[in-house]
Coordinates of C-alpha atoms and ligand atoms in Angstrom, one line a residue:
M1 CA -1.9 -21.0 24.3
S2 CA -5.5 -19.7 24.6
S3 CA -8.4 -22.1 24.2
L4 CA -9.6 -20.1 21.3
H5 CA -6.4 -20.6 19.5
Q6 CA -6.7 -24.4 20.1
Q7 CA -10.3 -24.3 18.8
L8 CA -9.2 -22.5 15.7
Q9 CA -6.4 -25.0 15.2
Q10 CA -8.8 -27.9 15.4
H11 CA -11.4 -26.1 13.3
C12 CA -9.1 -25.4 10.4
S13 CA -8.6 -29.1 9.5
N14 CA -12.4 -29.6 9.4
A15 CA -13.2 -31.1 6.0
S16 CA -16.5 -29.2 5.8
L17 CA -14.4 -26.0 5.2
N18 CA -14.3 -26.7 1.5
I19 CA -15.5 -23.5 -0.2
N20 CA -17.7 -25.4 -2.7
T21 CA -19.3 -27.5 0.0
L22 CA -20.0 -24.4 2.0
F23 CA -21.8 -22.9 -1.0
D24 CA -23.7 -26.1 -1.6
S25 CA -25.0 -26.2 2.0
D26 CA -26.0 -22.5 2.3
T27 CA -27.9 -20.8 -0.5
S28 CA -27.7 -17.4 1.2
R29 CA -23.9 -17.5 1.5
A30 CA -23.3 -15.2 -1.5
E31 CA -25.5 -12.5 0.0
R32 CA -24.6 -13.0 3.6
Y33 CA -20.8 -13.0 3.3
T34 CA -20.6 -9.4 2.1
I35 CA -19.9 -6.0 3.7
E36 CA -20.6 -2.7 2.1
A37 CA -19.0 0.5 3.3
A38 CA -17.6 3.8 1.9
G39 CA -18.4 3.0 -1.7
L40 CA -16.7 -0.4 -1.5
F41 CA -18.4 -3.8 -1.5
L42 CA -16.5 -6.7 0.0
D43 CA -17.5 -10.2 -1.1
Y44 CA -15.7 -12.6 1.2
S45 CA -17.9 -15.7 0.4
R46 CA -15.1 -17.5 -1.5
N47 CA -13.2 -18.2 1.7
R48 CA -12.6 -21.4 3.7
A49 CA -14.8 -20.0 6.4
S50 CA -18.1 -21.0 7.8
D51 CA -20.3 -19.3 10.3
E52 CA -18.4 -21.2 13.0
T53 CA -15.1 -19.9 11.6
L54 CA -16.3 -16.4 11.7
K55 CA -17.6 -16.8 15.2
L56 CA -14.3 -18.1 16.4
L57 CA -12.3 -15.4 14.5
T58 CA -14.6 -12.6 15.9
A59 CA -14.1 -14.1 19.4
L60 CA -10.4 -13.9 18.8
A61 CA -10.7 -10.2 17.9
E62 CA -12.7 -9.7 21.1
E63 CA -10.2 -11.6 23.1
C64 CA -7.5 -9.1 21.7
N65 CA -9.7 -6.1 22.7
M66 CA -10.1 -5.1 19.1
A67 CA -12.7 -2.4 19.7
R68 CA -10.5 -0.8 22.4
A69 CA -7.5 -1.0 20.0
I70 CA -9.4 0.8 17.2
E71 CA -10.4 3.5 19.6
A72 CA -6.8 3.8 20.9
L73 CA -5.6 4.2 17.3
Q74 CA -8.0 6.9 16.3
S75 CA -8.0 8.8 19.6
G76 CA -4.2 9.4 19.6
S77 CA -2.9 6.9 22.2
D78 CA 0.7 6.0 22.0
V79 CA 0.1 2.9 19.8
N80 CA 3.7 3.2 18.6
N81 CA 5.2 2.1 21.9
T82 CA 8.9 1.9 20.9
E83 CA 8.9 5.5 19.6
C84 CA 6.4 6.6 22.3
R85 CA 3.9 8.3 20.0
P86 CA 0.6 7.9 18.4
A87 CA 0.0 6.9 14.8
L88 CA -2.6 9.5 13.8
H89 CA -3.0 9.1 10.0
T90 CA -6.7 9.3 10.7
A91 CA -6.2 12.9 12.0
I92 CA -4.6 14.1 8.8
R93 CA -7.7 13.1 6.9
A94 CA -10.2 14.0 9.6
K95 CA -13.0 16.5 9.2
A96 CA -12.1 20.1 9.8
G97 CA -13.2 21.0 13.3
S98 CA -12.5 17.6 14.8
D99 CA -10.8 17.5 18.2
I100 CA -7.9 15.0 18.2
K101 CA -5.3 15.4 20.9
V102 CA -1.6 14.5 21.1
N103 CA -0.2 15.1 24.6
G104 CA -3.4 17.0 25.5
R105 CA -3.1 19.4 22.5
N106 CA -5.6 19.4 19.6
V107 CA -3.6 18.8 16.5
M108 CA -6.4 19.7 14.1
P109 CA -5.6 23.4 13.9
D110 CA -2.1 22.5 12.6
V111 CA -3.6 20.0 10.1
E112 CA -6.1 22.6 8.8
T113 CA -3.5 25.3 8.5
T114 CA -1.4 23.0 6.4
R115 CA -4.3 22.2 4.2
Q116 CA -4.8 25.9 3.7
Q117 CA -1.0 26.2 2.9
I118 CA -1.3 23.4 0.4
K119 CA -4.3 25.0 -1.2
A120 CA -2.6 28.4 -1.4
L121 CA 0.5 26.9 -3.0
C122 CA -1.7 25.0 -5.5
D123 CA -3.5 28.2 -6.5
K124 CA -0.1 30.0 -6.9
V125 CA 1.2 27.3 -9.3
H126 CA -2.1 26.9 -11.2
S127 CA -2.6 30.6 -11.7
G128 CA 0.9 31.1 -13.0
E129 CA 1.8 33.4 -10.1
W130 CA 4.6 31.0 -9.1
K131 CA 7.3 31.5 -11.7
G132 CA 10.6 29.8 -12.4
Y133 CA 14.0 31.6 -12.6
T134 CA 13.3 33.0 -16.1
G135 CA 9.8 34.2 -15.3
K136 CA 7.9 31.3 -16.9
P137 CA 5.0 29.5 -15.0
I138 CA 5.5 25.9 -13.7
R139 CA 4.7 23.1 -16.1
H140 CA 6.6 20.1 -14.7
I141 CA 6.6 18.7 -11.1
A142 CA 9.3 16.3 -10.0
S143 CA 8.5 14.7 -6.7
I144 CA 11.6 13.3 -5.0
G145 CA 10.9 10.8 -2.3
I146 CA 11.1 7.1 -1.5
G147 CA 9.0 4.5 0.5
G148 CA 6.1 6.1 2.2
S149 CA 7.1 9.4 0.6
H150 CA 6.4 7.9 -2.8
L151 CA 4.5 4.6 -3.0
G152 CA 1.0 5.6 -1.9
V153 CA 1.1 8.9 -3.7
N154 CA 2.1 7.1 -6.9
V155 CA -1.0 4.8 -6.5
V156 CA -3.2 7.9 -6.2
T157 CA -1.7 9.6 -9.2
D158 CA -2.2 6.6 -11.4
A159 CA -5.6 5.7 -10.1
L160 CA -7.0 9.2 -10.5
A161 CA -5.0 10.1 -13.7
H162 CA -8.4 11.0 -15.3
H163 CA -8.4 14.0 -13.0
A164 CA -5.0 15.3 -14.1
N165 CA -4.5 18.9 -15.1
P166 CA -3.4 18.6 -18.8
D167 CA -1.1 21.6 -18.4
L168 CA 1.1 19.9 -15.9
S169 CA 3.3 16.8 -15.9
L170 CA 4.3 14.9 -12.8
H171 CA 7.4 12.7 -12.4
Y172 CA 8.6 10.6 -9.5
I173 CA 12.3 10.4 -8.8
V174 CA 12.9 7.6 -6.3
N175 CA 15.9 5.4 -6.7
I176 CA 19.5 6.1 -5.7
D177 CA 20.4 4.5 -9.1
P178 CA 21.4 7.5 -11.2
V179 CA 19.6 6.1 -14.1
D180 CA 16.3 7.0 -12.5
I181 CA 16.9 10.7 -12.1
S182 CA 18.8 11.0 -15.4
S183 CA 15.9 9.6 -17.3
K184 CA 13.5 12.0 -15.6
L185 CA 15.7 15.1 -16.0
D186 CA 15.8 14.4 -19.7
Q187 CA 12.1 15.0 -19.8
L188 CA 12.2 18.2 -17.7
D189 CA 12.6 21.8 -18.6
P190 CA 14.6 23.6 -15.9
E191 CA 12.8 26.9 -16.4
T192 CA 9.4 25.4 -15.7
T193 CA 10.1 22.6 -13.2
L194 CA 9.2 22.6 -9.6
F195 CA 11.0 20.0 -7.4
V196 CA 9.0 18.7 -4.4
I197 CA 11.4 17.1 -1.9
V198 CA 9.4 14.7 0.2
S199 CA 11.1 13.2 3.2
K200 CA 9.6 13.0 6.7
S201 CA 13.2 12.8 8.1
F202 CA 14.9 14.8 5.5
G203 CA 17.8 12.4 6.1
T204 CA 17.0 9.6 3.7
L205 CA 20.0 8.8 1.5
E206 CA 18.2 8.3 -1.8
T207 CA 16.2 11.5 -1.4
K208 CA 19.1 13.6 -0.2
E209 CA 21.3 12.5 -3.1
N210 CA 18.6 13.0 -5.7
A211 CA 17.8 16.5 -4.3
L212 CA 21.4 17.4 -4.5
T213 CA 21.6 16.2 -8.1
A214 CA 18.4 18.2 -9.0
R215 CA 20.0 21.3 -7.5
R216 CA 23.2 20.7 -9.4
W217 CA 21.3 20.1 -12.7
L218 CA 19.3 23.3 -12.2
N219 CA 22.5 25.3 -11.7
E220 CA 24.2 23.7 -14.7
Q221 CA 21.2 24.6 -16.8
G222 CA 21.5 28.2 -15.8
C223 CA 19.4 28.7 -12.7
P224 CA 21.5 30.9 -10.3
E225 CA 21.7 29.7 -6.7
S226 CA 19.8 32.8 -5.6
D227 CA 16.8 31.6 -7.6
F228 CA 16.8 28.0 -6.3
H229 CA 13.9 28.8 -4.0
K230 CA 11.7 29.3 -7.1
H231 CA 12.2 25.6 -7.9
F232 CA 11.9 23.8 -4.6
I233 CA 9.2 22.9 -2.1
A234 CA 9.9 20.5 0.7
V235 CA 7.5 18.3 2.7
S236 CA 9.1 17.3 6.0
A237 CA 8.9 16.9 9.7
N238 CA 12.5 18.1 9.9
V239 CA 12.2 21.8 9.0
D240 CA 15.7 22.7 10.1
K241 CA 17.3 20.2 7.7
A242 CA 15.1 21.4 4.9
V243 CA 16.1 25.0 5.6
A244 CA 19.8 23.9 5.7
F245 CA 19.3 22.4 2.3
G246 CA 18.3 25.8 1.1
I247 CA 14.5 25.7 0.9
A248 CA 12.7 28.8 1.9
E249 CA 10.8 28.3 5.2
E250 CA 7.5 29.4 3.7
N251 CA 7.9 26.7 1.1
I252 CA 8.2 23.9 3.6
L253 CA 5.0 22.0 4.2
P254 CA 5.0 20.3 7.6
L255 CA 4.6 16.7 8.6
W256 CA 4.4 15.5 12.2
D257 CA 6.2 12.7 14.0
W258 CA 2.8 11.3 15.0
V259 CA 2.2 10.2 11.4
G260 CA 4.1 7.2 10.1
G261 CA 5.9 7.5 6.8
R262 CA 4.0 4.7 5.1
Y263 CA 0.7 6.1 6.4
S264 CA 1.4 9.7 5.3
L265 CA 0.0 9.9 1.8
W266 CA -3.0 11.9 3.3
S267 CA -0.7 14.8 4.2
A268 CA 1.4 17.2 2.1
V269 CA 3.5 14.2 1.1
S270 CA 1.0 14.0 -1.8
F271 CA 1.7 17.6 -2.8
G272 CA 3.0 16.7 -6.3
A273 CA -0.1 14.7 -6.9
I274 CA -2.4 17.4 -5.4
L275 CA -0.9 19.9 -7.8
L276 CA -1.5 17.5 -10.7
L277 CA -5.0 16.3 -9.7
G278 CA -6.3 19.4 -8.0
Y279 CA -7.0 20.3 -4.4
D280 CA -10.7 19.3 -4.8
T281 CA -9.7 15.8 -5.8
Y282 CA -7.5 15.6 -2.8
E283 CA -10.3 16.7 -0.5
R284 CA -12.6 14.1 -2.0
M285 CA -10.0 11.4 -1.4
L286 CA -9.8 12.5 2.3
N287 CA -13.6 12.3 2.5
G288 CA -13.5 8.7 1.2
A289 CA -10.8 7.7 3.8
Q290 CA -12.9 9.4 6.5
A291 CA -15.9 7.3 5.6
M292 CA -13.8 4.2 6.0
D293 CA -12.4 5.4 9.3
E294 CA -15.9 6.0 10.5
H295 CA -16.9 2.5 9.4
F296 CA -13.9 1.0 11.1
R297 CA -14.7 2.8 14.3
T298 CA -18.4 2.1 14.5
A299 CA -19.3 -1.1 12.7
P300 CA -19.6 -4.2 14.8
L301 CA -16.6 -6.5 14.5
A302 CA -18.5 -9.1 12.4
E303 CA -19.7 -6.5 9.9
N304 CA -16.5 -4.5 9.9
M305 CA -14.6 -4.6 6.5
P306 CA -11.1 -4.0 7.7
V307 CA -11.6 -6.3 10.7
M308 CA -13.0 -9.1 8.5
M309 CA -10.1 -8.8 6.0
G310 CA -7.6 -8.7 8.8
L311 CA -9.1 -11.7 10.5
L312 CA -9.2 -13.8 7.3
S313 CA -5.6 -12.9 6.7
V314 CA -4.7 -14.1 10.1
W315 CA -6.8 -17.3 9.5
Y316 CA -4.7 -18.3 6.5
N317 CA -1.4 -17.1 7.8
R318 CA -1.6 -18.8 11.3
Y319 CA -3.8 -21.8 10.7
F320 CA -3.1 -22.8 7.1
Q321 CA 0.5 -21.6 7.2
S322 CA 0.0 -19.7 4.0
E323 CA 3.1 -17.6 3.4
S324 CA 1.9 -15.0 1.0
H325 CA -1.1 -13.0 0.0
A326 CA -1.8 -11.8 -3.6
I327 CA -3.2 -8.4 -4.4
L328 CA -4.7 -8.6 -7.9
S329 CA -5.8 -5.2 -9.2
Y330 CA -8.2 -5.5 -12.0
A331 CA -7.8 -1.8 -12.7
H332 CA -4.9 -0.4 -14.6
G333 CA -4.9 2.7 -12.5
L334 CA -4.3 0.6 -9.4
R335 CA -1.4 -1.4 -10.9
Q336 CA 1.0 0.1 -8.2
L337 CA -1.2 -0.9 -5.3
P338 CA 0.7 -4.1 -4.5
N339 CA 3.9 -2.1 -4.2
H340 CA 2.3 0.3 -1.8
L341 CA 0.7 -2.5 0.2
Q342 CA 4.0 -4.3 0.4
Q343 CA 5.3 -1.4 2.4
V344 CA 2.1 -0.8 4.4
D345 CA 1.8 -4.4 5.4
M346 CA 5.3 -5.9 5.4
E347 CA 7.0 -2.9 7.1
S348 CA 4.2 -2.8 9.7
V349 CA 3.7 -6.4 10.6
G350 CA 7.0 -8.0 9.6
K351 CA 8.0 -8.2 13.2
G352 CA 9.4 -10.9 15.5
V353 CA 8.6 -9.5 18.9
K354 CA 5.5 -8.5 20.7
L355 CA 4.7 -5.1 22.2
D356 CA 6.5 -6.1 25.4
G357 CA 9.7 -7.2 23.6
S358 CA 9.1 -11.0 24.1
P359 CA 9.4 -13.2 21.0
V360 CA 6.2 -13.9 19.1
D361 CA 5.1 -17.5 19.3
D362 CA 3.5 -17.8 15.8
N363 CA 3.7 -16.3 12.3
T364 CA 3.4 -12.6 11.8
G365 CA 3.4 -10.7 8.5
T366 CA 2.9 -12.5 5.2
I367 CA 4.6 -11.7 1.9
I368 CA 2.4 -9.3 0.0
W369 CA 2.8 -9.5 -3.8
G370 CA 0.7 -9.2 -6.9
G371 CA 0.1 -7.0 -9.9
E372 CA -2.3 -6.0 -12.5
G373 CA -5.1 -8.1 -14.0
T374 CA -5.5 -9.4 -16.6
N375 CA -1.7 -9.2 -17.2
G376 CA -1.0 -11.6 -14.3
Q377 CA -3.2 -14.3 -15.8
H378 CA -0.6 -14.7 -18.5
A379 CA 2.3 -14.8 -16.0
Y380 CA 1.9 -16.0 -12.4
H381 CA -1.7 -17.2 -12.1
Q382 CA -0.6 -20.7 -13.1
L383 CA 1.0 -21.0 -9.7
L384 CA -2.2 -19.7 -8.0
H385 CA -4.3 -22.3 -9.7
Q386 CA -2.1 -25.4 -9.7
G387 CA 0.9 -24.7 -7.5
T388 CA 1.4 -26.4 -4.2
R389 CA 1.0 -23.3 -2.0
L390 CA -2.2 -21.8 -0.6
I391 CA -2.2 -18.2 -1.6
P392 CA -5.3 -16.2 -0.7
A393 CA -5.9 -13.4 -3.1
D394 CA -7.8 -10.1 -3.2
F395 CA -9.4 -9.2 -6.5
I396 CA -9.9 -5.4 -6.8
V397 CA -12.4 -4.6 -9.4
S398 CA -14.4 -1.5 -10.3
L399 CA -18.0 -1.6 -11.6
K400 CA -17.2 1.2 -14.0
S401 CA -14.1 2.2 -16.0
P402 CA -12.7 5.8 -15.9
A403 CA -11.8 5.4 -19.6
P404 CA -14.3 3.1 -21.3
Q405 CA -13.5 1.6 -24.7
G406 CA -16.1 -0.6 -26.4
D407 CA -16.7 -3.6 -24.2
Q408 CA -13.2 -3.9 -22.8
H409 CA -14.3 -3.1 -19.3
T410 CA -16.8 -5.9 -19.4
W411 CA -14.1 -8.3 -20.5
L412 CA -11.9 -7.1 -17.6
F413 CA -14.7 -7.6 -15.1
A414 CA -15.6 -11.0 -16.6
N415 CA -11.9 -12.1 -16.2
A416 CA -11.7 -11.1 -12.6
L417 CA -14.9 -13.1 -11.8
A418 CA -13.6 -16.0 -13.9
Q419 CA -10.3 -16.2 -12.0
A420 CA -12.0 -16.1 -8.6
R421 CA -14.4 -18.8 -9.8
A422 CA -11.6 -21.0 -11.2
L423 CA -9.7 -20.7 -8.0
M424 CA -12.8 -21.7 -6.1
T425 CA -14.3 -24.5 -8.2
G426 CA -11.3 -25.9 -9.9
K427 CA -11.9 -29.0 -12.0
T428 CA -11.5 -32.6 -10.9
E429 CA -9.4 -35.2 -12.7
D430 CA -12.5 -37.1 -13.7
Q431 CA -14.2 -34.0 -15.1
V432 CA -11.1 -33.1 -17.2
R433 CA -10.8 -36.7 -18.4
E434 CA -14.5 -37.0 -19.4
E435 CA -14.3 -33.6 -21.2
M436 CA -11.3 -34.8 -23.3
I437 CA -13.0 -38.1 -24.1
A438 CA -16.2 -36.3 -25.1
K439 CA -14.1 -34.3 -27.5
G440 CA -12.9 -37.5 -29.1
M441 CA -9.6 -38.1 -27.4
D442 CA -8.5 -41.7 -26.9
A443 CA -9.2 -42.8 -23.3
A444 CA -5.6 -43.8 -22.5
E445 CA -4.3 -40.4 -23.6
A446 CA -7.1 -38.6 -21.7
T447 CA -6.1 -40.5 -18.5
R448 CA -2.4 -39.6 -19.0
L449 CA -3.2 -35.9 -19.4
A450 CA -5.9 -35.6 -16.8
P451 CA -3.6 -35.1 -13.7
H452 CA -1.8 -32.3 -15.6
K453 CA -5.0 -30.5 -16.5
M454 CA -7.0 -30.9 -13.3
V455 CA -7.3 -27.8 -11.1
P456 CA -7.7 -28.4 -7.4
G457 CA -9.9 -25.5 -6.5
N458 CA -10.9 -24.6 -3.0
R459 CA -8.5 -21.7 -3.2
P460 CA -9.7 -18.6 -1.3
S461 CA -10.2 -15.1 -2.5
N462 CA -11.9 -11.8 -1.7
I463 CA -13.6 -9.6 -4.2
L464 CA -13.4 -5.9 -3.5
L465 CA -15.8 -4.1 -5.7
M466 CA -15.4 -0.3 -6.1
S467 CA -18.6 1.4 -7.3
D468 CA -16.4 3.5 -9.6
I469 CA -12.8 4.7 -9.5
T470 CA -13.3 8.1 -7.8
P471 CA -11.2 10.1 -5.4
E472 CA -13.6 8.9 -2.7
T473 CA -13.4 5.2 -3.4
V474 CA -9.6 5.3 -3.9
G475 CA -9.3 7.0 -0.5
A476 CA -11.6 4.4 1.1
L477 CA -9.6 1.6 -0.5
L478 CA -6.3 2.8 0.8
A479 CA -7.6 3.5 4.3
L480 CA -9.2 0.0 4.3
Y481 CA -5.9 -1.7 3.8
E482 CA -4.2 0.5 6.4
H483 CA -6.8 -0.6 8.9
K484 CA -6.6 -4.2 7.8
V485 CA -2.9 -4.2 8.7
Y486 CA -3.6 -2.7 12.1
V487 CA -6.1 -5.4 12.8
Q488 CA -3.5 -8.0 12.1
S489 CA -1.0 -6.2 14.4
V490 CA -3.6 -6.3 17.2
I491 CA -4.1 -10.0 16.9
F492 CA -0.3 -10.6 16.7
G493 CA 0.2 -8.3 19.7
I494 CA 2.9 -6.3 17.9
N495 CA 3.7 -2.7 17.1
A496 CA 2.6 -1.9 13.6
F497 CA 4.2 1.6 13.5
D498 CA 7.9 1.2 13.9
Q499 CA 10.5 -0.3 11.4
W500 CA 13.7 -0.9 13.3
G501 CA 14.7 -3.7 10.9
V502 CA 15.5 -1.3 8.1
E503 CA 18.1 0.6 10.2
L504 CA 20.9 -1.9 10.3
G505 CA 21.2 -2.0 6.5
K506 CA 21.4 1.8 6.4
V507 CA 24.3 1.9 8.9
L508 CA 26.2 -0.9 7.0
G509 CA 25.5 0.9 3.7
D510 CA 27.3 4.0 5.1
E511 CA 30.3 1.9 6.2
I512 CA 30.6 0.1 2.9
Y513 CA 30.2 3.3 1.0
S514 CA 33.2 4.7 3.0
A515 CA 35.2 1.6 2.3
L516 CA 34.4 1.9 -1.5
Q517 CA 35.6 5.5 -1.5
H518 CA 38.7 4.9 0.7
P519 CA 41.9 3.8 -1.1
G520 CA 43.5 0.5 0.0
D521 CA 42.0 -2.7 1.5
S522 CA 39.7 -2.8 4.4
D523 CA 39.6 -5.7 6.9
D524 CA 36.5 -4.3 8.7
F525 CA 34.0 -6.6 6.9
D526 CA 33.2 -10.3 6.6
A527 CA 35.1 -12.1 3.9
A528 CA 32.1 -12.2 1.5
T529 CA 31.6 -8.4 1.7
S530 CA 35.4 -7.6 1.5
S531 CA 35.8 -9.7 -1.6
L532 CA 33.2 -7.7 -3.5
I533 CA 34.4 -4.4 -2.2
K534 CA 37.8 -5.3 -3.7
R535 CA 36.2 -6.3 -7.0
F536 CA 34.3 -3.0 -7.2
K537 CA 37.5 -1.0 -6.5
A538 CA 39.5 -3.0 -9.0
Ligands
LIG1 O1 13.8 3.2 5.4 C1 12.4 3.1 5.6 C2 11.8 4.4 5.7 O2 12.1 5.0 6.9 C3 10.2 4.3 5.5 O3 9.6 3.9 6.6 C4 9.9 5.6 5.0 O4 8.6 5.7 4.4 C5 11.0 5.8 4.0 O5 12.1 5.3 4.6 C6 11.3 7.3 3.6 O6 11.6 8.0 4.7 P1 11.6 9.6 4.7 O7 10.2 10.1 4.3 O8 12.0 10.0 6.0 O9 12.6 10.0 3.6

């Protein structure tokens, strides 16, 4: 155990780390505990962290060679050491003309060619040159994909809906549950629908099955097999499999194995959204992410937004044993952000071994959850305020609304600040009792109710202010969280870019599917599984 770890352990029980006390003793805290970058403003003053805490956490980052790790990520080192490859999501959003090498070869020409291909396909669809099997232009896009081939893109689509082309509609088909695709097909016109099959591997069960159903549906609706190519585009790193599915090679947009699925929204994976929102919007989003990458690479550790957010997360996770982290989007357009961050964070740092395969000796990934403010205030905020667990929260708020209505945005903003303030200041039992008595309540009744009404406070939160909800700030926000996750992985000493844990379930799923299809009983499973297989068959 390093001496820094011991110091942090001792330091976390220090009574002076009460957020309210910290504010009382430092009038400049609200200004000092902030970082501004890429159109985002992070206010991290409402944390159980003093200058001493930040000094220790920054020293921890230095001890873990954070600066070198950031350089390794962005320069294409094999940071994914179990799959022996880089994780170059920063390259797919890098400036044209950059020189970023994988195995000694600059990958940017491929990235730029693909951008041109995306743009050309967009122009073809928007101009009406791309026609369906009856000669009509495309009006509906159905993007079929799951996990990293859906979640981040969905956030972008919702967040930037005010940029949407009114002549197009976009639908995501995700789940293996046939209800998902059935409900979407009901809204589509086969003559004017373009399916975008998004799968890095082109082997994911849900996507494969949904793509087959889409093809069957088109055929049943009258599209001859020879015209299927007019209704399908694929985005994949596995061109052979996409071709075998029947997609014309010129309509396959490439992905590369050096981009992780959950980090791939910057690529052609977003093709459906790019069609809807426009190529310019996509480029602007890449610019926003680039600005965050630049900040991550160049800002000193103590002034580095992703580093600070990552370190604070580690602080609560490892030293206060907090088990989860809430993402509270006070922006309707960002309501899907918690779902995306669940994958980015939990699939990346939900690991039990270090880079060298030895078991970790402390907590790794936390549970990411959350939702949309103010809706959550009328649902789960009760637990945040009075529950027994310490749950750090990020409030994501924009200074402006993309769709103003009267003073509703001011109310939204006020509520975000009020929640952060309530979490921090709380209200003591004495205060609550006095207030009730002042309003005329009998003293005995006020004493009985006070413990129920008191709010402990001293609950940490970050406020992330977006100057506005623009393609640039959305890009910067998504890149920020990707980097925050990487920072955690560096402190934990784990690989953030593999996901072996999801494989076992896939293999077992295949075996159980066979048993469900096969007549007769099967003894190949544990008793619990066998009994439900029997019930399904019966
Ligand atoms: O099963 C997990 C996973 O591999 C994710 O990591 C990935 O984002 C998702 O499935 C979809 O994979 P693909 O893009 O290859 O279909």
